[in-house]
Coordinates of N, CA and C and ligand atoms in Angstrom, one line a residue:
M145 N 1.1 -1.5 -0.2 CA 0.1 -0.1 -0.3 C 1.1 1.5 0.1
Q146 N 0.4 2.2 -1.0 CA 1.0 3.9 -1.0 C 0.8 4.3 0.6
K147 N 2.2 4.8 0.7 CA 2.3 5.7 2.0 C 1.5 7.2 2.0
R148 N 0.2 6.9 2.7 CA -0.3 8.0 2.1 C 0.3 9.8 3.1
Q149 N 0.0 10.9 2.7 CA -0.2 11.8 3.5 C -0.8 12.4 4.7
H150 N 0.1 12.7 5.5 CA -0.6 12.7 7.1 C -1.0 14.7 6.7
I151 N -2.0 14.8 7.2 CA -2.4 16.1 7.0 C -2.7 16.6 8.4
V152 N -2.9 18.0 9.0 CA -3.4 18.8 9.9 C -3.9 20.0 9.5
A153 N -5.1 20.1 9.6 CA -5.6 21.7 9.3 C -6.3 22.1 9.9
G154 N -6.1 23.2 10.4 CA -6.6 23.8 11.6 C -7.7 25.5 10.8
N155 N -8.9 24.6 11.5 CA -9.9 25.7 10.9 C -10.4 26.6 12.1
W156 N -10.1 27.8 11.7 CA -10.3 28.6 12.6 C -11.8 29.2 12.7
K157 N -12.5 29.2 11.8 CA -13.6 29.4 11.8 C -13.9 31.1 11.8
M158 N -14.8 31.7 12.2 CA -14.8 33.1 12.3 C -14.2 33.4 13.8
N159 N -13.1 33.3 13.9 CA -12.4 33.5 15.3 C -11.1 34.2 15.1
L160 N -10.6 35.2 16.2 CA -9.5 35.7 15.8 C -9.4 37.3 15.4
S161 N -9.0 38.5 15.9 CA -8.7 39.4 15.5 C -7.4 39.2 14.6
Y162 N -6.9 39.8 13.4 CA -5.5 39.9 13.1 C -4.5 39.6 13.9
L163 N -4.5 40.5 14.9 CA -3.1 40.2 15.6 C -3.4 39.2 16.7
E164 N -4.4 38.9 16.7 CA -4.6 37.2 17.8 C -4.0 36.3 17.0
G165 N -4.7 36.3 15.7 CA -4.2 35.0 14.6 C -2.3 35.3 14.4
R166 N -2.2 36.5 14.1 CA -0.7 36.7 13.8 C 0.1 35.9 15.5
D167 N -0.3 36.4 16.2 CA 0.2 35.8 17.2 C 0.5 34.2 17.6
L168 N -0.7 34.0 17.5 CA -0.8 32.2 17.3 C 0.1 31.8 16.1
V169 N 0.0 32.3 14.8 CA 0.6 31.9 13.7 C 2.3 32.2 14.1
R170 N 2.7 33.0 14.8 CA 4.1 32.7 15.2 C 4.4 31.6 16.2
E171 N 3.8 31.6 16.8 CA 3.6 30.8 18.1 C 3.7 29.2 17.3
I172 N 2.7 29.1 16.8 CA 3.1 27.5 16.1 C 4.2 27.5 14.9
T173 N 4.8 28.5 14.4 CA 6.0 28.1 13.4 C 7.0 28.5 14.3
D174 N 7.0 29.2 15.5 CA 8.4 29.1 16.3 C 8.3 27.8 16.8
R175 N 7.6 27.3 17.3 CA 7.5 25.7 18.2 C 7.3 24.6 17.2
L176 N 7.0 24.6 16.1 CA 6.7 23.6 15.3 C 8.1 22.8 14.6
Q177 N 8.1 21.3 15.3 CA 9.0 20.8 15.1 C 9.0 20.1 13.5
P178 N 10.5 20.1 13.1 CA 10.7 19.0 11.4 C 9.4 18.1 11.6
T179 N 8.7 18.0 10.9 CA 7.6 16.8 10.5 C 7.3 16.6 8.9
E180 N 6.9 15.5 8.8 CA 6.3 15.1 7.6 C 5.2 15.6 7.3
T181 N 4.1 15.6 8.4 CA 3.0 15.9 8.5 C 2.4 17.3 8.1
L182 N 1.7 17.3 6.5 CA 1.6 18.7 6.1 C 0.4 19.5 7.2
V183 N 1.2 20.7 7.6 CA 0.0 21.5 8.7 C -0.7 22.5 7.6
V184 N -2.0 22.8 7.7 CA -2.7 23.7 6.9 C -3.1 24.6 7.8
L185 N -3.1 26.1 7.8 CA -3.7 26.9 8.5 C -4.8 27.7 7.7
A186 N -6.0 27.5 7.9 CA -7.5 28.3 7.5 C -7.9 29.6 8.2
P187 N -7.5 30.6 8.3 CA -7.7 32.0 8.8 C -9.1 32.4 8.2
P188 N -10.0 33.4 8.7 CA -10.6 34.0 7.7 C -9.9 34.5 6.9
F189 N -10.6 34.7 5.5 CA -10.5 35.5 4.2 C -9.3 36.8 4.5
I190 N -9.9 37.6 5.4 CA -9.3 39.0 5.5 C -7.9 39.1 6.6
H191 N -7.6 37.6 7.0 CA -6.3 37.7 7.5 C -5.3 36.6 6.7
L192 N -5.9 36.3 5.7 CA -5.0 34.6 4.4 C -3.8 35.7 3.9
N193 N -3.8 36.9 3.5 CA -3.0 37.8 2.9 C -1.3 37.7 4.0
N194 N -2.0 38.0 5.1 CA -0.8 38.4 6.0 C -0.1 37.2 6.8
I195 N -1.5 36.2 6.8 CA -1.0 35.0 7.4 C 0.1 34.5 6.3
G196 N -0.1 34.5 5.4 CA 0.4 33.9 4.1 C 1.9 34.5 4.3
N197 N 1.9 35.6 4.6 CA 3.5 35.9 4.5 C 4.7 36.0 5.6
I198 N 3.5 35.3 6.8 CA 4.5 35.0 7.7 C 4.8 33.5 7.6
I199 N 4.0 32.8 7.1 CA 4.7 31.1 7.0 C 5.3 31.1 5.5
H200 N 5.2 32.2 4.5 CA 6.2 31.7 3.2 C 7.2 31.6 3.8
G201 N 7.7 30.2 2.7 CA 9.0 29.6 2.8 C 9.1 28.9 3.8
I202 N 8.4 28.6 5.1 CA 8.4 27.6 5.7 C 8.1 26.3 5.1
S203 N 8.7 25.2 5.6 CA 8.3 23.7 5.1 C 7.1 23.3 5.2
N204 N 6.3 22.7 4.7 CA 5.3 21.8 5.4 C 3.9 22.7 5.8
I205 N 4.0 23.9 5.9 CA 3.1 24.7 6.3 C 2.4 25.7 5.1
Y206 N 1.0 25.2 5.1 CA 0.2 25.8 4.0 C -1.1 26.6 4.6
L207 N -1.2 27.7 3.0 CA -2.1 28.3 3.7 C -3.6 27.7 3.1
G208 N -4.6 27.7 4.1 CA -5.9 27.2 3.5 C -7.2 28.0 3.8
A209 N -7.9 28.1 2.8 CA -9.4 29.1 2.8 C -10.3 27.8 3.2
Q210 N -11.7 28.8 4.1 CA -12.3 28.0 4.6 C -13.8 27.9 3.6
N211 N -13.6 28.5 2.2 CA -14.5 28.6 1.3 C -14.2 29.2 0.3
C212 N -14.8 29.0 -1.1 CA -14.8 30.2 -1.7 C -16.1 30.0 -3.0
H213 N -16.2 31.0 -3.9 CA -17.3 31.2 -4.3 C -16.7 30.0 -5.8
W214 N -18.0 29.8 -6.6 CA -17.4 28.8 -7.8 C -17.4 29.7 -9.1
A215 N -17.6 30.6 -8.8 CA -17.4 31.5 -10.1 C -15.9 32.3 -10.4
E216 N -15.7 32.5 -11.7 CA -14.3 33.0 -12.0 C -14.2 34.3 -11.3
A217 N -15.2 35.0 -11.7 CA -15.5 36.4 -11.3 C -16.8 36.9 -11.7
G218 N -17.0 38.3 -11.0 CA -18.4 38.6 -11.5 C -19.1 39.3 -10.6
A219 N -20.3 39.7 -10.5 CA -21.2 40.5 -9.4 C -21.9 39.5 -8.6
Y220 N -20.9 39.4 -7.5 CA -21.4 38.4 -6.4 C -20.4 39.0 -5.1
T221 N -21.6 40.4 -4.9 CA -21.0 41.0 -4.0 C -20.8 40.2 -2.6
G222 N -19.9 40.6 -2.3 CA -19.2 39.9 -0.7 C -18.3 38.6 -0.7
E223 N -18.5 38.0 -2.3 CA -17.9 36.5 -2.2 C -16.2 36.8 -2.6
V224 N -15.5 35.3 -2.6 CA -14.2 35.3 -2.9 C -14.1 34.3 -4.0
S225 N -12.8 34.7 -4.9 CA -13.0 33.4 -5.8 C -12.1 32.5 -5.9
A226 N -12.0 31.9 -6.5 CA -10.6 30.6 -6.1 C -9.4 31.3 -6.8
R227 N -9.8 31.8 -7.9 CA -8.6 32.8 -8.7 C -8.2 33.7 -7.7
M228 N -8.8 34.5 -6.6 CA -8.1 35.2 -5.9 C -7.4 34.5 -4.9
L229 N -8.0 33.5 -4.4 CA -7.3 32.5 -3.4 C -5.7 32.2 -3.9
A230 N -5.6 31.4 -5.1 CA -4.6 31.1 -5.8 C -3.7 32.4 -5.8
S231 N -4.2 33.7 -6.1 CA -3.1 34.8 -6.5 C -2.5 34.7 -5.2
I232 N -2.9 34.7 -4.1 CA -2.2 34.9 -2.7 C -1.3 33.5 -2.1
E233 N -1.4 32.5 -3.2 CA -1.1 31.2 -2.7 C -1.4 30.5 -1.7
V234 N -2.7 30.4 -1.4 CA -3.4 29.4 -1.0 C -3.6 27.9 -1.7
G235 N -3.2 27.3 -0.8 CA -2.9 25.9 -1.6 C -4.4 24.8 -1.2
F236 N -5.1 25.2 -0.1 CA -5.9 24.2 0.1 C -7.2 25.0 0.6
V237 N -8.8 24.5 0.0 CA -9.5 25.4 0.2 C -10.5 24.1 0.7
I238 N -11.1 24.8 2.4 CA -12.1 23.8 2.6 C -13.5 23.8 1.9
I239 N -13.8 22.6 1.4 CA -15.3 22.6 0.7 C -16.5 22.2 1.2
G240 N -17.7 22.4 1.6 CA -19.0 22.0 2.0 C -18.7 21.8 3.8
H241 N -18.1 22.4 4.3 CA -18.1 22.1 5.9 C -19.2 22.0 6.3
S242 N -20.2 21.6 7.1 CA -21.1 21.3 7.5 C -22.0 22.9 7.9
E243 N -21.0 24.0 8.5 CA -21.7 25.1 8.6 C -22.0 25.8 7.8
R244 N -21.5 25.5 6.4 CA -21.8 26.3 4.9 C -22.7 25.5 4.5
R245 N -23.1 24.2 4.8 CA -24.3 23.6 4.2 C -25.5 24.2 4.7
E246 N -25.5 24.3 6.3 CA -26.6 24.3 7.2 C -26.5 26.1 7.3
Y247 N -26.1 27.0 7.4 CA -26.2 28.3 7.7 C -26.1 29.2 6.0
F248 N -25.7 28.4 5.4 CA -25.5 29.4 4.0 C -26.2 28.6 2.9
A249 N -27.1 27.2 3.7 CA -27.7 26.4 2.2 C -27.1 26.5 1.1
E250 N -25.4 25.6 1.5 CA -24.6 25.1 0.3 C -25.6 23.8 -0.1
T251 N -25.6 23.8 -1.1 CA -26.0 22.2 -1.8 C -25.0 21.5 -2.4
D252 N -25.6 20.3 -2.8 CA -24.3 19.4 -3.6 C -23.5 20.2 -4.7
A253 N -24.9 20.6 -5.4 CA -24.7 21.1 -6.8 C -23.5 22.0 -6.7
M254 N -23.7 22.9 -5.9 CA -22.9 24.0 -5.6 C -21.6 23.7 -5.1
L255 N -21.2 22.6 -4.0 CA -20.0 22.3 -3.7 C -19.1 21.4 -5.0
A256 N -20.1 20.9 -5.7 CA -19.4 20.1 -6.8 C -18.9 21.2 -7.8
Q257 N -19.3 22.7 -7.7 CA -18.9 23.6 -8.8 C -17.9 24.2 -8.1
K258 N -18.0 24.2 -6.9 CA -16.8 24.8 -6.1 C -15.4 24.4 -6.2
T259 N -15.6 22.7 -5.8 CA -14.5 22.3 -6.1 C -13.8 21.9 -7.9
D260 N -14.7 22.0 -8.5 CA -13.9 22.4 -9.8 C -13.2 23.6 -10.1
A261 N -13.7 24.6 -9.2 CA -13.1 25.9 -9.3 C -11.9 25.8 -8.5
V262 N -11.4 25.1 -7.2 CA -10.3 25.2 -6.7 C -9.4 24.5 -7.6
L263 N -10.0 23.5 -7.8 CA -9.3 22.5 -8.9 C -8.6 23.0 -10.3
A264 N -9.4 23.9 -10.5 CA -8.8 24.7 -12.3 C -7.4 25.7 -11.5
H265 N -7.9 26.1 -10.1 CA -6.8 26.9 -9.9 C -5.7 26.1 -9.2
N266 N -5.6 25.2 -9.4 CA -4.0 24.1 -9.1 C -4.3 24.3 -7.2
M267 N -5.4 24.1 -6.6 CA -5.8 24.2 -5.2 C -6.3 23.0 -4.9
R268 N -6.3 22.5 -3.5 CA -6.7 20.9 -3.4 C -7.9 21.2 -2.2
P269 N -9.2 21.0 -3.0 CA -9.8 21.0 -2.1 C -10.0 20.0 -0.9
I270 N -10.4 20.2 0.2 CA -10.5 19.4 1.4 C -12.2 19.4 1.8
F271 N -12.5 18.6 1.1 CA -14.2 18.2 0.8 C -14.6 17.7 2.0
C272 N -15.7 17.9 2.8 CA -16.4 17.6 4.0 C -17.7 16.9 3.6
C273 N -17.7 16.0 4.7 CA -18.6 15.4 4.3 C -19.2 14.6 6.3
G274 N -20.3 14.5 6.2 CA -20.8 14.0 7.6 C -22.3 14.1 7.8
E275 N -22.7 13.2 8.6 CA -24.2 13.0 9.1 C -24.4 13.6 10.1
K276 N -25.7 14.5 10.4 CA -26.1 14.9 11.8 C -26.7 13.8 12.7
L277 N -26.8 14.1 13.9 CA -27.2 13.0 15.0 C -28.5 12.3 14.3
D278 N -29.5 12.7 13.9 CA -30.4 11.8 13.7 C -30.1 10.8 12.7
V279 N -29.3 11.4 12.0 CA -29.3 10.0 10.7 C -28.3 9.2 11.2
R280 N -27.4 9.8 12.3 CA -26.6 8.4 13.2 C -27.8 7.1 13.4
E281 N -28.2 8.2 14.4 CA -29.2 7.3 15.3 C -30.4 6.5 14.5
A282 N -30.3 6.8 12.9 CA -31.4 6.1 12.0 C -30.2 4.9 11.6
E283 N -29.1 4.9 11.7 CA -27.9 4.2 11.2 C -28.0 4.2 9.6
K284 N -28.3 5.5 9.4 CA -28.3 5.6 8.0 C -27.0 6.8 7.4
Q285 N -25.9 6.6 8.2 CA -24.7 7.4 7.9 C -24.1 7.0 6.7
E286 N -24.0 6.1 6.6 CA -23.2 5.4 5.5 C -23.8 6.1 4.0
E287 N -25.3 5.9 3.9 CA -26.0 6.4 3.1 C -25.8 7.5 2.5
L288 N -26.0 8.5 3.6 CA -25.8 10.0 3.6 C -24.5 10.3 2.9
V289 N -23.5 10.1 3.4 CA -22.0 10.4 3.3 C -21.6 9.8 1.5
S290 N -22.3 8.3 1.2 CA -22.0 7.9 0.1 C -22.4 9.0 -1.0
E291 N -24.3 9.5 -0.9 CA -24.9 10.8 -1.6 C -24.1 11.9 -1.5
Q292 N -23.2 12.0 -0.4 CA -22.5 13.5 -0.9 C -21.2 13.5 -1.5
L293 N -20.8 12.5 -1.3 CA -19.6 12.4 -2.4 C -19.9 12.0 -3.4
H294 N -20.8 11.3 -4.1 CA -21.6 11.3 -5.3 C -22.1 12.6 -6.2
S295 N -22.3 13.0 -5.2 CA -23.0 14.4 -6.0 C -21.6 15.5 -5.4
G296 N -21.0 15.3 -4.9 CA -20.3 16.8 -4.8 C -18.3 16.4 -5.4
L297 N -18.3 15.4 -5.3 CA -17.0 14.6 -5.7 C -16.8 13.8 -7.3
F298 N -17.5 12.9 -7.0 CA -17.5 11.4 -8.0 C -17.4 12.2 -9.4
H299 N -17.6 13.3 -9.8 CA -18.3 14.0 -11.3 C -16.5 14.1 -11.6
L300 N -15.7 14.2 -10.9 CA -14.2 14.6 -11.4 C -13.4 13.2 -12.0
S301 N -12.4 13.8 -12.8 CA -11.7 12.7 -13.3 C -10.8 12.3 -12.6
P302 N -10.4 10.9 -13.1 CA -9.2 10.7 -11.6 C -8.3 11.5 -11.4
D303 N -7.6 11.8 -12.3 CA -6.3 13.0 -12.5 C -6.7 13.9 -11.4
A304 N -8.2 14.5 -11.6 CA -8.4 15.6 -10.5 C -8.9 15.3 -9.3
F305 N -9.1 14.0 -9.0 CA -9.1 13.6 -8.0 C -8.2 13.0 -7.0
R306 N -6.9 13.1 -7.9 CA -5.7 12.6 -6.9 C -5.3 14.2 -6.2
Q307 N -5.9 14.9 -6.2 CA -5.8 16.2 -5.4 C -6.9 16.6 -4.4
V308 N -7.4 15.3 -4.5 CA -8.5 15.7 -3.4 C -8.5 15.1 -1.7
V309 N -8.5 16.0 -0.9 CA -8.5 15.6 0.7 C -10.0 15.5 0.9
I310 N -10.2 14.5 1.5 CA -11.7 14.5 2.4 C -11.7 14.5 3.8
A311 N -12.6 15.2 4.2 CA -12.7 15.5 5.7 C -14.0 15.0 6.1
Y312 N -13.8 13.6 7.0 CA -15.5 13.4 7.5 C -15.4 13.9 8.8
E313 N -16.5 14.6 8.9 CA -17.0 15.4 10.2 C -18.5 15.4 10.5
P314 N -18.6 14.3 11.7 CA -20.2 13.5 12.0 C -20.5 15.3 12.7
V315 N -21.6 15.4 12.4 CA -21.9 17.0 12.5 C -22.2 17.3 14.0
W316 N -22.6 16.0 14.7 CA -22.9 15.6 16.3 C -21.8 16.0 16.7
A317 N -20.2 15.9 16.1 CA -19.3 16.0 17.2 C -18.7 17.1 16.7
I318 N -19.2 18.1 15.9 CA -18.6 19.5 15.8 C -18.7 20.0 16.8
G319 N -17.8 20.6 17.4 CA -17.5 21.9 18.5 C -18.7 21.4 19.7
T320 N -19.1 19.9 19.9 CA -19.9 19.7 20.8 C -19.2 18.9 22.4
G321 N -17.7 18.9 22.0 CA -16.9 17.9 22.8 C -17.1 16.5 23.1
K322 N -18.2 16.1 21.9 CA -18.5 14.7 21.6 C -17.6 14.2 20.4
T323 N -16.7 13.3 20.7 CA -15.8 12.8 19.8 C -16.2 11.7 19.2
A324 N -16.5 11.4 18.0 CA -16.4 9.6 17.6 C -15.6 9.2 17.9
S325 N -15.8 7.8 18.2 CA -15.0 6.9 18.9 C -14.3 6.6 17.9
P326 N -12.9 6.1 18.2 CA -11.6 6.2 17.2 C -12.5 4.8 16.2
Q327 N -13.3 3.8 16.8 CA -14.0 2.6 15.7 C -14.8 3.3 14.8
Q328 N -15.7 4.3 15.5 CA -16.8 4.6 14.5 C -16.0 5.7 13.3
A329 N -14.9 6.3 13.6 CA -14.2 7.1 12.6 C -13.6 6.1 11.8
Q330 N -13.0 5.0 12.4 CA -12.4 4.2 11.5 C -13.4 3.4 10.1
D331 N -14.3 3.0 10.9 CA -15.5 2.4 10.0 C -15.9 3.5 9.1
M332 N -16.3 4.5 9.7 CA -16.4 5.5 8.1 C -15.1 5.8 7.3
H333 N -14.3 6.1 7.7 CA -13.1 6.3 6.5 C -13.0 5.1 6.0
A334 N -12.9 3.6 6.4 CA -12.7 2.6 5.6 C -13.8 2.5 4.4
F335 N -15.4 2.8 4.9 CA -16.3 2.8 3.9 C -15.8 3.8 2.9
I336 N -15.6 5.2 3.3 CA -15.2 5.8 2.3 C -14.1 5.5 1.4
R337 N -13.4 5.2 1.9 CA -12.0 4.8 1.1 C -12.6 3.8 -0.1
Q338 N -13.4 3.0 0.4 CA -14.0 1.6 -0.2 C -14.7 2.4 -1.4
L339 N -15.3 3.2 -1.0 CA -16.4 4.5 -2.2 C -15.5 4.7 -3.2
I340 N -14.3 5.2 -2.7 CA -13.4 5.8 -3.7 C -12.5 5.0 -4.5
A341 N -12.7 3.6 -4.3 CA -11.9 2.3 -4.5 C -12.7 2.0 -6.2
E342 N -13.9 2.0 -5.7 CA -15.2 1.7 -6.5 C -15.1 2.4 -7.6
Q343 N -14.9 3.9 -7.6 CA -15.2 5.0 -8.3 C -13.9 5.0 -9.3
Y344 N -12.7 5.1 -8.5 CA -11.5 5.5 -9.5 C -10.4 4.6 -9.2
G345 N -10.8 3.4 -8.4 CA -9.5 2.2 -8.3 C -8.9 2.3 -7.0
Q346 N -8.3 1.1 -6.6 CA -7.7 1.2 -5.6 C -6.1 2.0 -5.1
D347 N -5.3 2.3 -6.1 CA -4.5 3.2 -6.0 C -4.6 4.3 -6.0
I348 N -5.5 4.9 -6.6 CA -6.0 6.3 -6.2 C -6.7 6.3 -4.6
A349 N -7.9 5.3 -4.1 CA -8.5 5.5 -3.0 C -7.2 5.4 -1.9
D350 N -6.3 4.5 -2.1 CA -5.2 4.2 -1.2 C -4.1 5.5 -1.0
A351 N -4.2 6.4 -2.2 CA -3.4 7.6 -2.0 C -4.1 8.8 -1.4
T352 N -5.4 8.5 -1.1 CA -6.4 9.6 -0.8 C -6.1 9.9 0.8
P353 N -5.8 11.1 1.2 CA -5.9 11.6 2.7 C -7.3 11.8 2.9
I354 N -8.1 10.9 4.0 CA -9.0 11.4 4.7 C -8.8 11.5 6.3
L355 N -9.1 13.0 6.5 CA -9.2 13.4 7.6 C -10.5 13.4 8.6
Y356 N -10.3 13.2 9.8 CA -11.4 13.2 10.8 C -11.4 14.8 11.3
G357 N -12.6 14.9 11.6 CA -13.1 16.3 12.2 C -14.3 16.2 13.3
G358 N -14.1 16.9 14.3 CA -15.0 16.9 15.3 C -14.7 16.6 16.6
S359 N -14.2 17.9 17.4 CA -13.9 17.7 18.6 C -12.8 17.1 18.9
C360 N -12.0 17.1 18.0 CA -10.5 16.2 18.0 C -9.4 17.3 19.2
N361 N -9.1 16.5 20.1 CA -8.4 17.3 20.9 C -6.7 16.4 21.2
P362 N -5.7 17.4 21.8 CA -4.6 16.3 22.3 C -5.1 15.2 22.9
S363 N -6.0 14.9 23.9 CA -6.3 13.9 24.4 C -6.7 12.7 23.6
N364 N -7.6 13.0 22.3 CA -8.1 11.7 21.6 C -7.4 11.9 20.0
A365 N -6.4 12.7 20.0 CA -5.8 12.4 18.6 C -4.8 11.5 18.2
R366 N -4.2 11.0 19.2 CA -3.5 9.8 19.0 C -4.1 9.1 18.9
E367 N -5.2 8.5 19.3 CA -5.9 6.9 19.1 C -6.4 7.2 18.0
L368 N -7.1 8.2 17.5 CA -7.7 8.6 16.1 C -6.9 8.2 15.0
F369 N -5.6 8.9 15.5 CA -4.3 8.8 13.9 C -4.2 7.8 13.9
Q370 N -4.0 6.7 14.7 CA -3.6 5.3 14.7 C -4.5 4.4 14.2
Q371 N -5.5 5.1 13.9 CA -6.5 3.9 13.2 C -6.2 4.0 11.6
P372 N -6.0 2.8 11.2 CA -5.5 2.7 9.4 C -5.8 3.7 8.7
D373 N -7.2 4.4 8.6 CA -7.6 4.8 7.7 C -8.0 6.2 7.9
V374 N -7.4 6.6 9.0 CA -7.3 8.2 9.5 C -6.0 8.8 9.6
D375 N -6.2 9.7 8.0 CA -4.9 10.5 7.6 C -4.6 11.8 8.4
G376 N -5.3 12.1 9.3 CA -5.2 13.4 9.9 C -6.2 13.8 10.5
G377 N -6.4 15.4 10.6 CA -8.0 15.7 11.3 C -7.7 17.6 10.8
L378 N -9.3 17.5 10.9 CA -9.5 18.8 10.4 C -10.1 19.6 11.7
I379 N -9.2 20.3 12.4 CA -9.5 21.0 13.7 C -9.8 22.2 13.9
G380 N -11.1 22.2 14.8 CA -11.9 23.7 15.0 C -11.1 24.1 16.2
G381 N -12.0 24.4 17.6 CA -11.6 24.8 18.6 C -10.1 24.9 19.0
A382 N -9.1 23.4 18.7 CA -8.5 23.1 19.2 C -7.4 24.0 18.3
S383 N -7.5 24.4 17.6 CA -6.6 25.0 16.4 C -6.4 26.3 16.9
L384 N -7.1 26.9 17.9 CA -6.8 28.2 18.6 C -5.7 28.6 19.5
K385 N -5.3 27.3 19.9 CA -4.5 27.1 20.7 C -2.8 26.5 20.3
A386 N -2.2 27.2 20.1 CA -0.6 27.0 19.6 C -0.6 25.6 20.3
A387 N -0.6 25.6 21.6 CA 0.0 24.2 22.2 C -0.8 23.2 22.1
D388 N -2.1 23.4 21.9 CA -3.0 22.4 21.2 C -3.2 21.6 20.1
F389 N -2.8 22.7 19.2 CA -2.9 22.3 18.3 C -1.3 21.4 17.3
L390 N -0.6 22.0 18.0 CA 0.6 21.4 17.7 C 0.8 20.2 18.6
A391 N 0.4 20.1 19.6 CA 0.2 18.6 20.3 C -0.8 17.6 19.5
I392 N -1.7 17.9 18.6 CA -2.3 17.4 17.5 C -1.7 17.0 16.3
V393 N -0.5 17.9 16.0 CA 0.2 17.7 14.6 C 0.9 16.6 15.3
N394 N 1.9 16.6 16.4 CA 2.8 16.2 16.7 C 2.2 14.4 17.5
S395 N 0.8 14.2 17.0 CA 0.2 13.0 17.1 C 0.1 11.9 16.4
F396 N 0.9 12.0 15.5 CA 1.2 10.7 15.0 C 1.9 9.7 15.7
Ligands
LIG234 P1 -14.2 21.5 16.5 O1 -14.3 21.9 15.0 O2 -12.6 20.7 16.2 O3 -14.5 22.7 17.1 O4 -15.6 20.3 16.7 C1 -14.2 20.8 13.7 C2 -14.8 21.6 12.4 O5 -15.3 22.3 12.4 O6 -13.5 21.3 11.3

């Protein structure tokens, strides 16, 4: 089996002033030990350029955006295009976070277009999927995640798909302090990898990083990352503290 990339991405969501963010990034870069894990920092749009300047030239740290629009340019007041993000060296874009799906009514059709826009500008999408609590209680989580991946991602060509990172984030675990158990995470990640294998073949499936997200913290990261199909994490709350975030980065 191919060795897969390990990735830990910090999703700051709508938190931190520029100065707070700058101090956080300085602390992270000062204390980051050499690692093969790719570290992605996804601050709010308005901080991207400045944070990008701080991390410029440091190996293994990449700039991530939390969202983008699907159109190349145009009359979309308040929006940010993939082309703009690529022009300031953003490497990764989070697509379809459950908060975007829930509060901004993002549909699978929009997410497919956003994914295309990200890839067209040579960035890598971190495509989020995951079920809400009622779906998990009805044991329909695999159906739902399969549907999300088929409608948002599986239109891609095999070559394009090689750039994709997937984040499995059970909605009931996000910001709730309630983590999926390592076994629950592993089961879903193995299922997702199987879906990719059916669509694109085993080689691509084996090479695709699948991250877990949802109340991941320094005390549960190691056990989650030890699961054979868990290749890292998409970290919300714990990415706002340098010590916690670095402890997670060092949890492989
Ligand atoms: P959390 O958020 O780590 O605060 O649960 C994860 C996410 O929403 O990406």
